[in-house]
Structures are given as structure tokens and as C-alpha cells.
Amino acid sequence: MVKKPSALPRSFLSLRRLLRRSISGRHYRRTTSATGARAAAPAQDKLKDRTVLVDVEGWLLRSPLSAFPYFMLVAVEAGSFLRGLLLLLVYPVLCLLALIGLDLRLEAMVMVSLFGLREREVARVSKAVLPKFFLEDVTMEGLEAFKKAGTVVAVTAAFPRVMVEGFLKEYLGVHAVVGREVAVAAGRYVGFLEEEHAGMERVGAFLEKMQETRSKGDGAVGLLGAVGRAVHHVDSRYCKETYVLSEVDKKAWQPLPRDKYPNKLVFHDGRLAFRPTFFAALAMYTFAPLGIILAALRCIAFGVLPYRVSVPLAAATGMRSRLVAGPSPDTSREKNEAGGRLYVCNHRTLLDPITVAAGLNKPVTAVTYSVSPVSELLAPIRTARLTRDRDEDRRRMEALLARGDLVVCPEGTTCREAYLLRFSPLFAELTGEVTPVALDTRVDMFYGTSTKPGAKWLDPFYFMMNSRPEYRVEFLERVATAPADGEAGGHGHSIQAANRVQRVLGEALGFELTGLTRKDKYMMLAGNEGVVSGGAK
Ligand SMILES: O=P(O)(O)OC[C@H](O)CO
């Protein structure tokens, strides 16, 4: 359960603090903004190395800010689509509650979205799913104001602390997030959100303990929104200087561009590929029955029909496969000395090898690692498991390549954003040249990738459930992977060759190269190493 506020009356606590501060001789100067646009943001250097108290909704995030999409994301991603539907259905009633008091609506949204959910899963969603959406709501000026600050304490009242903590700490480098807690029992949320004043008492107690706030001389600086914010009371007690941002000023602030994200958003998780506002979520739930039918039809088409029939048929249902550059004639007809051709592609979804096969219009074998057994069973192409034992995998791949064309995705896991992960170099030791295939996908409603072991088998189905899923396929010029005359072979060489192929694909796609791995992705998004039980070997 959440900690109960102190039994002492709040007025007594405030009086005690006031006395303590008067005795230490501190002064609290309040600086309010001028009315001109952007006047409220202090120069970066002014806050250099200082302790800053940031009001998340009032200062940092864009206005008007709707909390509904975030609760919808938590309801769906940490709960289920059924819970999301419940939130959608009760939301109009919750809006009526807003007439009685805004906080009542918030409390009710917290109850519907979080009740019964595991604390750990909500924290995971806060780190793995919500940041993508919160980052789109960050104001550039709001963030830049405290970029050089020493310690940043973020305060939230419009969201439970758990919902904003992941994004603020992981992506914006905020040091502490304090705000309202939701009651927990036996590791699950009971759903009661503590009152705003209790959240602010918590902020006060936190600042009270900080050396910087109490004794460094400069005191803390507050960056606050203008109206009706309980955080002002805490701020006036702990900050020597305060910048207050009016709603009018904030409207002139710009959204933070992607290239200015303090930490790159390479990985994210969750099924919903759109911001679930009330109407967008309503559209999704209305479309879902048709989406299921479409997905079933598309899966059957790719499973049983030849590509020259299934591709146009899928296109008639809205699914697009754009072959930007097809395989060169010799690539598709001739075999190389190893046997079949080795196609090396970046990894967007589990359907990548099928798309390559459709582009070639002939069967291929795909090597997989930690794929759900259900996906293997339903795959319309031959698949072969890797073990992550280098010698064994090499033997398996050489044998497969001797028998026919092989598709490998050396990133080892899918990536949704415009980045390429590190290429595992084993493929470069199998044959003298490879054909890189640049793949990109677009979805409008559901992501066809996931990290939850229990949900992975549904990945291709979700991709097919989109109203207009799209694949872009580009067969590139072959790249030599064999050592040139006089060049040393071995592992060092294969790493260089793998990096070369990664670079070629990165250039074709306009994607940034990274050294991140499958393990990095899973540790970050799921807190595990990404091994699907029954699918590793
Ligand atoms: O589910 P992912 O994104 O880890 O991708 C799994 C790969 O397809 C492994 O072959």
C-alpha cells in the first residue's frame, strides 16, 4: 500500500518548515514571467549546475495535453484490448465527472486502467511503450531551459508517478520524479490514486531531504506552469527563484524534434502504432473485426497461393508490397559456388524472409533465432533454427546454403525505427558474396513485433491486421565478403565484411547505424535476454 501521509496536521508541518528556514536565514525571491512570448524561459547558463524543480505538465509538455491516450496505452499494453475497450466506453461518463471535478475524472481513469495490474508490468510499459508518445509532447524550449542543470527533480500531478518516470529518467535524464502514487497491494495496483495535496507533500518531503535544496546557498529554481497548480505551494517553500509559464507563452513553444531527443529512441514496444485519442481508439475498435477478417484472408493467401497470385490479392485488400528494385537477373537465376544465394536483410518483422521470397518469386529458407514455435509452424517458407553456438550455426547455415537460397537477418531481432543494429558477422564467413536486401515497413494501427514471450506468435497476425500495411523491398548490388588477395581472413575480416553490408543497407534505407544488439533491446524493453522458451534451439 502507499505510505500514509504524516499524522501531523499539514498546517503544523508548514509552520515547522517556515520556522526552520527563517532560522537558517534563507530568502525566497519569486520571479514571474513577463507577458511576451518565450520571456518565461531562463537562459540555459542561468540554471547551470543548479537544482531545478520542473512541473511536468505545466512546463515541459505541450498544451493542451490530453491524458486519455496515455491511460489508454497503459490499459491496452499493460492490460488488454478488453480493458482498453472498457476505458473507451466509460470515458464519456468520466468527462461528465470532470464537470464535478477534474481530479475525479483522473482518479476514475487510474482505477479503470490500473486496477489489478502488476506493478512491474506498468513500470515496464512506462519505460518501453509510453516514451515514444510522451517525447512527441515535449516542448523544445521547456527541455532546453534545464539542459545544463545539475539536478533535475520532475514533479507531476496529472499522471501517477509510475506513468511518467520511465520516459523522464531514461530519455530526458531527469534525476528524480516525484508525484502521486497509486495504492499497491501484493505487487498489484489497487487503483486508488492519492490526492494531489498528498502528492505535493511527498514532493516537499523529497526536497526537504536534498542537500542542494536546503544548504547550497543558491537554492533550487522552479520551472512551473501558470494556473491552478498545487506545485506552486511546494515551490514557494523550496525554490529561491521561479519561472512561471503562461498557457499563452507555452503555445508558442515548439515540439521537440526527433534529432534533439537527449537519448535516441531506438527501441520501443507495444501493439498500438498510433496515439489512441478517444476518436482514434474508437476508430480502431470499430475497425478491429474487419481487421481480423483481413488478417485471416491475407495469411491464408500467403500460406497457400503462389506469390504471383497472393501479392496482387493482398494488394486488393489494401496491403502494399513495393518492390523498389528487384533482384538482378543473374541473382535470381544463377547459383554461386556455395550452392544457393545468400540474401542478407535488415529485420523489420517476422515476414521479412517471406517478402524476400515474394520479391524473388521462388522459395527460400530463413534462419531464425528464438521465434515462437507457432510462427515456425505457420510459416509458408522453410525455416531453420539457429542455436547461438557459433560452430553449430555455421555448420547448419553452410548445409542450408548448399541446398538452396538462404535469407538471414544478422541484426538478430527486429527494429521499428530508422536504425540498424549490429550485424552478427557469421554470415560473412559462409560465401564470397551476398545480396543485401533493404526492407522497410509501414503500419497504421498495430505493430507486428513485440517482446512479450507470450504474445510473439501473434506478431505476423497483427501486422496483417493493419488497414494498409506496407512493405518496401529493395534488392541491392551484391557485396563481396571474401577476403581480397593478400587480405587476412578469419573473424576480424568477417566483422569488417558484416559492417560493410550494414553500411550499404544503412545508406540505401537512410537509417542510422548502431552497435546495439538483440540483448540490448530485450534488456531495455523486457528486462530479459529475449529467449522464447521452446524456440531457442
Ligand atoms: O521477435 P524479434 O524481434 O526478436 O525477432 C526474432 C527474429 O526473427 C529472430 O530470427
Short mmCIF file of N, CA and C in Angstrom, two decimals, residues 389-468:
data_model
loop_
_atom_site.label_atom_id
_atom_site.label_comp_id
_atom_site.label_asym_id
_atom_site.label_seq_id
_atom_site.Cartn_x
_atom_site.Cartn_y
_atom_site.Cartn_z
N ASP A 389 25.31 -21.07 -31.00
CA ASP A 389 26.61 -21.70 -30.85
C ASP A 389 27.28 -21.53 -32.21
N ARG A 390 28.35 -20.76 -32.22
CA ARG A 390 28.94 -20.31 -33.47
C ARG A 390 29.25 -21.45 -34.44
N ASP A 391 29.91 -22.50 -33.95
CA ASP A 391 30.30 -23.60 -34.86
C ASP A 391 29.09 -24.36 -35.37
N GLU A 392 28.16 -24.60 -34.46
CA GLU A 392 26.96 -25.34 -34.86
C GLU A 392 26.15 -24.52 -35.88
N ASP A 393 26.01 -23.23 -35.61
CA ASP A 393 25.23 -22.38 -36.53
C ASP A 393 25.90 -22.30 -37.89
N ARG A 394 27.21 -22.23 -37.87
CA ARG A 394 27.95 -22.18 -39.13
C ARG A 394 27.69 -23.44 -39.93
N ARG A 395 27.77 -24.59 -39.26
CA ARG A 395 27.52 -25.87 -39.95
C ARG A 395 26.11 -25.89 -40.54
N ARG A 396 25.14 -25.48 -39.72
CA ARG A 396 23.74 -25.50 -40.19
C ARG A 396 23.54 -24.60 -41.41
N MET A 397 24.11 -23.41 -41.32
CA MET A 397 23.89 -22.45 -42.42
C MET A 397 24.60 -22.88 -43.69
N GLU A 398 25.79 -23.44 -43.53
CA GLU A 398 26.50 -23.92 -44.73
C GLU A 398 25.71 -25.03 -45.41
N ALA A 399 25.15 -25.93 -44.58
CA ALA A 399 24.37 -27.03 -45.15
C ALA A 399 23.14 -26.51 -45.88
N LEU A 400 22.50 -25.53 -45.27
CA LEU A 400 21.28 -24.96 -45.89
C LEU A 400 21.62 -24.25 -47.20
N LEU A 401 22.70 -23.52 -47.16
CA LEU A 401 23.11 -22.75 -48.35
C LEU A 401 23.51 -23.69 -49.49
N ALA A 402 24.06 -24.82 -49.12
CA ALA A 402 24.45 -25.79 -50.16
C ALA A 402 23.20 -26.32 -50.88
N ARG A 403 22.07 -26.28 -50.17
CA ARG A 403 20.85 -26.84 -50.76
C ARG A 403 20.02 -25.80 -51.51
N GLY A 404 20.21 -24.52 -51.25
CA GLY A 404 19.39 -23.52 -51.96
C GLY A 404 19.57 -22.13 -51.37
N ASP A 405 18.69 -21.22 -51.78
CA ASP A 405 18.80 -19.82 -51.34
C ASP A 405 18.44 -19.68 -49.86
N LEU A 406 19.20 -18.80 -49.21
CA LEU A 406 19.04 -18.64 -47.77
C LEU A 406 18.88 -17.15 -47.44
N VAL A 407 17.97 -16.86 -46.51
CA VAL A 407 17.79 -15.47 -46.07
C VAL A 407 18.22 -15.36 -44.60
N VAL A 408 19.10 -14.40 -44.32
CA VAL A 408 19.48 -14.16 -42.92
C VAL A 408 19.24 -12.70 -42.55
N CYS A 409 18.90 -12.50 -41.30
CA CYS A 409 18.72 -11.14 -40.77
C CYS A 409 19.75 -10.99 -39.65
N PRO A 410 20.95 -10.53 -39.96
CA PRO A 410 22.03 -10.57 -38.96
C PRO A 410 21.85 -9.63 -37.77
N GLU A 411 20.84 -8.78 -37.80
CA GLU A 411 20.58 -7.97 -36.61
C GLU A 411 20.09 -8.86 -35.46
N GLY A 412 19.48 -9.98 -35.83
CA GLY A 412 19.06 -10.94 -34.81
C GLY A 412 17.76 -10.60 -34.12
N THR A 413 17.25 -9.43 -34.37
CA THR A 413 15.95 -9.03 -33.81
C THR A 413 15.42 -7.87 -34.63
N THR A 414 14.13 -7.62 -34.52
CA THR A 414 13.53 -6.56 -35.33
C THR A 414 13.76 -5.19 -34.70
N CYS A 415 13.78 -4.17 -35.55
CA CYS A 415 13.89 -2.79 -35.07
C CYS A 415 12.85 -1.97 -35.82
N ARG A 416 12.06 -1.18 -35.05
CA ARG A 416 10.96 -0.44 -35.67
C ARG A 416 11.38 0.91 -36.23
N GLU A 417 12.41 1.47 -35.65
CA GLU A 417 12.78 2.84 -36.04
C GLU A 417 13.88 2.82 -37.10
N ALA A 418 14.29 4.01 -37.52
CA ALA A 418 15.25 4.12 -38.63
C ALA A 418 16.68 3.92 -38.16
N TYR A 419 16.92 2.76 -37.57
CA TYR A 419 18.26 2.41 -37.09
C TYR A 419 18.57 0.98 -37.51
N LEU A 420 19.85 0.69 -37.71
CA LEU A 420 20.28 -0.69 -37.92
C LEU A 420 21.09 -1.12 -36.72
N LEU A 421 20.78 -2.30 -36.20
CA LEU A 421 21.53 -2.82 -35.06
C LEU A 421 22.82 -3.46 -35.57
N ARG A 422 23.66 -3.88 -34.64
CA ARG A 422 24.92 -4.50 -35.03
C ARG A 422 24.65 -5.77 -35.84
N PHE A 423 25.44 -5.98 -36.91
CA PHE A 423 25.27 -7.19 -37.72
C PHE A 423 26.16 -8.29 -37.18
N SER A 424 25.57 -9.40 -36.82
CA SER A 424 26.37 -10.54 -36.39
C SER A 424 27.15 -11.05 -37.61
N PRO A 425 28.47 -11.27 -37.50
CA PRO A 425 29.29 -11.46 -38.70
C PRO A 425 29.32 -12.87 -39.29
N LEU A 426 28.66 -13.83 -38.67
CA LEU A 426 28.80 -15.21 -39.13
C LEU A 426 28.46 -15.39 -40.61
N PHE A 427 27.46 -14.67 -41.08
CA PHE A 427 27.03 -14.84 -42.48
C PHE A 427 28.16 -14.55 -43.47
N ALA A 428 29.07 -13.65 -43.04
CA ALA A 428 30.13 -13.23 -43.96
C ALA A 428 31.18 -14.33 -44.16
N GLU A 429 31.11 -15.38 -43.36
CA GLU A 429 32.08 -16.47 -43.49
C GLU A 429 31.56 -17.61 -44.34
N LEU A 430 30.31 -17.49 -44.79
CA LEU A 430 29.70 -18.63 -45.49
C LEU A 430 29.96 -18.65 -46.98
N THR A 431 30.11 -17.47 -47.56
CA THR A 431 30.20 -17.38 -49.02
C THR A 431 30.98 -16.13 -49.42
N GLY A 432 31.41 -16.09 -50.67
CA GLY A 432 32.25 -14.99 -51.12
C GLY A 432 31.51 -13.69 -51.38
N GLU A 433 30.21 -13.77 -51.58
CA GLU A 433 29.44 -12.53 -51.81
C GLU A 433 27.99 -12.74 -51.35
N VAL A 434 27.38 -11.65 -50.97
CA VAL A 434 25.99 -11.73 -50.51
C VAL A 434 25.16 -10.67 -51.23
N THR A 435 23.86 -10.88 -51.24
CA THR A 435 22.97 -9.87 -51.81
C THR A 435 22.22 -9.18 -50.67
N PRO A 436 22.54 -7.92 -50.41
CA PRO A 436 21.80 -7.21 -49.35
C PRO A 436 20.39 -6.85 -49.85
N VAL A 437 19.43 -6.97 -48.96
CA VAL A 437 18.06 -6.59 -49.30
C VAL A 437 17.59 -5.58 -48.25
N ALA A 438 17.27 -4.38 -48.74
CA ALA A 438 16.84 -3.31 -47.82
C ALA A 438 15.32 -3.38 -47.66
N LEU A 439 14.89 -3.49 -46.41
CA LEU A 439 13.45 -3.63 -46.15
C LEU A 439 12.97 -2.50 -45.25
N ASP A 440 11.78 -2.04 -45.54
CA ASP A 440 11.15 -1.09 -44.63
C ASP A 440 9.66 -1.39 -44.59
N THR A 441 9.05 -1.07 -43.47
CA THR A 441 7.62 -1.36 -43.32
C THR A 441 6.89 -0.11 -42.84
N ARG A 442 5.61 -0.11 -43.08
CA ARG A 442 4.77 0.96 -42.53
C ARG A 442 3.47 0.34 -42.03
N VAL A 443 3.06 0.74 -40.85
CA VAL A 443 1.80 0.24 -40.32
C VAL A 443 0.98 1.44 -39.84
N ASP A 444 -0.35 1.29 -39.82
CA ASP A 444 -1.16 2.42 -39.39
C ASP A 444 -1.84 2.21 -38.04
N MET A 445 -1.96 0.95 -37.61
CA MET A 445 -2.66 0.72 -36.34
C MET A 445 -1.88 -0.14 -35.35
N PHE A 446 -1.36 -1.27 -35.86
CA PHE A 446 -0.74 -2.23 -34.94
C PHE A 446 0.70 -2.53 -35.36
N TYR A 447 1.57 -2.61 -34.36
CA TYR A 447 2.93 -3.05 -34.65
C TYR A 447 2.94 -4.57 -34.74
N GLY A 448 3.65 -5.08 -35.73
CA GLY A 448 3.75 -6.52 -35.93
C GLY A 448 5.00 -7.10 -35.28
N THR A 449 5.45 -6.47 -34.21
CA THR A 449 6.60 -7.01 -33.46
C THR A 449 6.28 -6.82 -31.98
N SER A 450 6.92 -7.62 -31.14
CA SER A 450 6.69 -7.47 -29.70
C SER A 450 7.84 -8.13 -28.94
N THR A 451 7.87 -7.87 -27.64
CA THR A 451 8.92 -8.53 -26.84
C THR A 451 8.35 -9.44 -25.77
N LYS A 452 7.03 -9.41 -25.59
CA LYS A 452 6.44 -10.29 -24.58
C LYS A 452 6.42 -11.71 -25.11
N PRO A 453 7.08 -12.65 -24.43
CA PRO A 453 7.17 -14.01 -24.98
C PRO A 453 5.81 -14.61 -25.34
N GLY A 454 4.81 -14.38 -24.49
CA GLY A 454 3.50 -14.99 -24.72
C GLY A 454 2.76 -14.41 -25.91
N ALA A 455 3.18 -13.23 -26.39
CA ALA A 455 2.41 -12.56 -27.44
C ALA A 455 3.09 -12.62 -28.80
N LYS A 456 4.33 -13.13 -28.84
CA LYS A 456 5.11 -13.03 -30.07
C LYS A 456 4.52 -13.82 -31.24
N TRP A 457 3.84 -14.92 -30.91
CA TRP A 457 3.31 -15.73 -32.02
C TRP A 457 2.23 -14.96 -32.80
N LEU A 458 1.69 -13.91 -32.18
CA LEU A 458 0.65 -13.13 -32.87
C LEU A 458 1.23 -12.00 -33.74
N ASP A 459 2.54 -11.82 -33.69
CA ASP A 459 3.16 -10.68 -34.39
C ASP A 459 2.75 -10.57 -35.87
N PRO A 460 2.93 -11.66 -36.67
CA PRO A 460 2.58 -11.53 -38.09
C PRO A 460 1.10 -11.22 -38.28
N PHE A 461 0.27 -11.78 -37.38
CA PHE A 461 -1.17 -11.56 -37.50
C PHE A 461 -1.50 -10.08 -37.27
N TYR A 462 -0.87 -9.49 -36.27
CA TYR A 462 -1.12 -8.07 -36.02
C TYR A 462 -0.66 -7.22 -37.21
N PHE A 463 0.47 -7.59 -37.80
CA PHE A 463 0.92 -6.82 -38.96
C PHE A 463 -0.14 -6.86 -40.05
N MET A 464 -0.67 -8.05 -40.28
CA MET A 464 -1.69 -8.23 -41.33
C MET A 464 -3.02 -7.57 -40.97
N MET A 465 -3.21 -7.27 -39.67
CA MET A 465 -4.48 -6.64 -39.25
C MET A 465 -4.55 -5.15 -39.57
N ASN A 466 -3.44 -4.58 -39.95
CA ASN A 466 -3.46 -3.15 -40.29
C ASN A 466 -4.34 -2.93 -41.51
N SER A 467 -4.94 -1.72 -41.58
CA SER A 467 -5.79 -1.50 -42.76
C SER A 467 -4.92 -1.40 -44.01
N ARG A 468 -3.74 -0.76 -43.92
CA ARG A 468 -2.88 -0.64 -45.09
C ARG A 468 -1.42 -0.93 -44.71
#
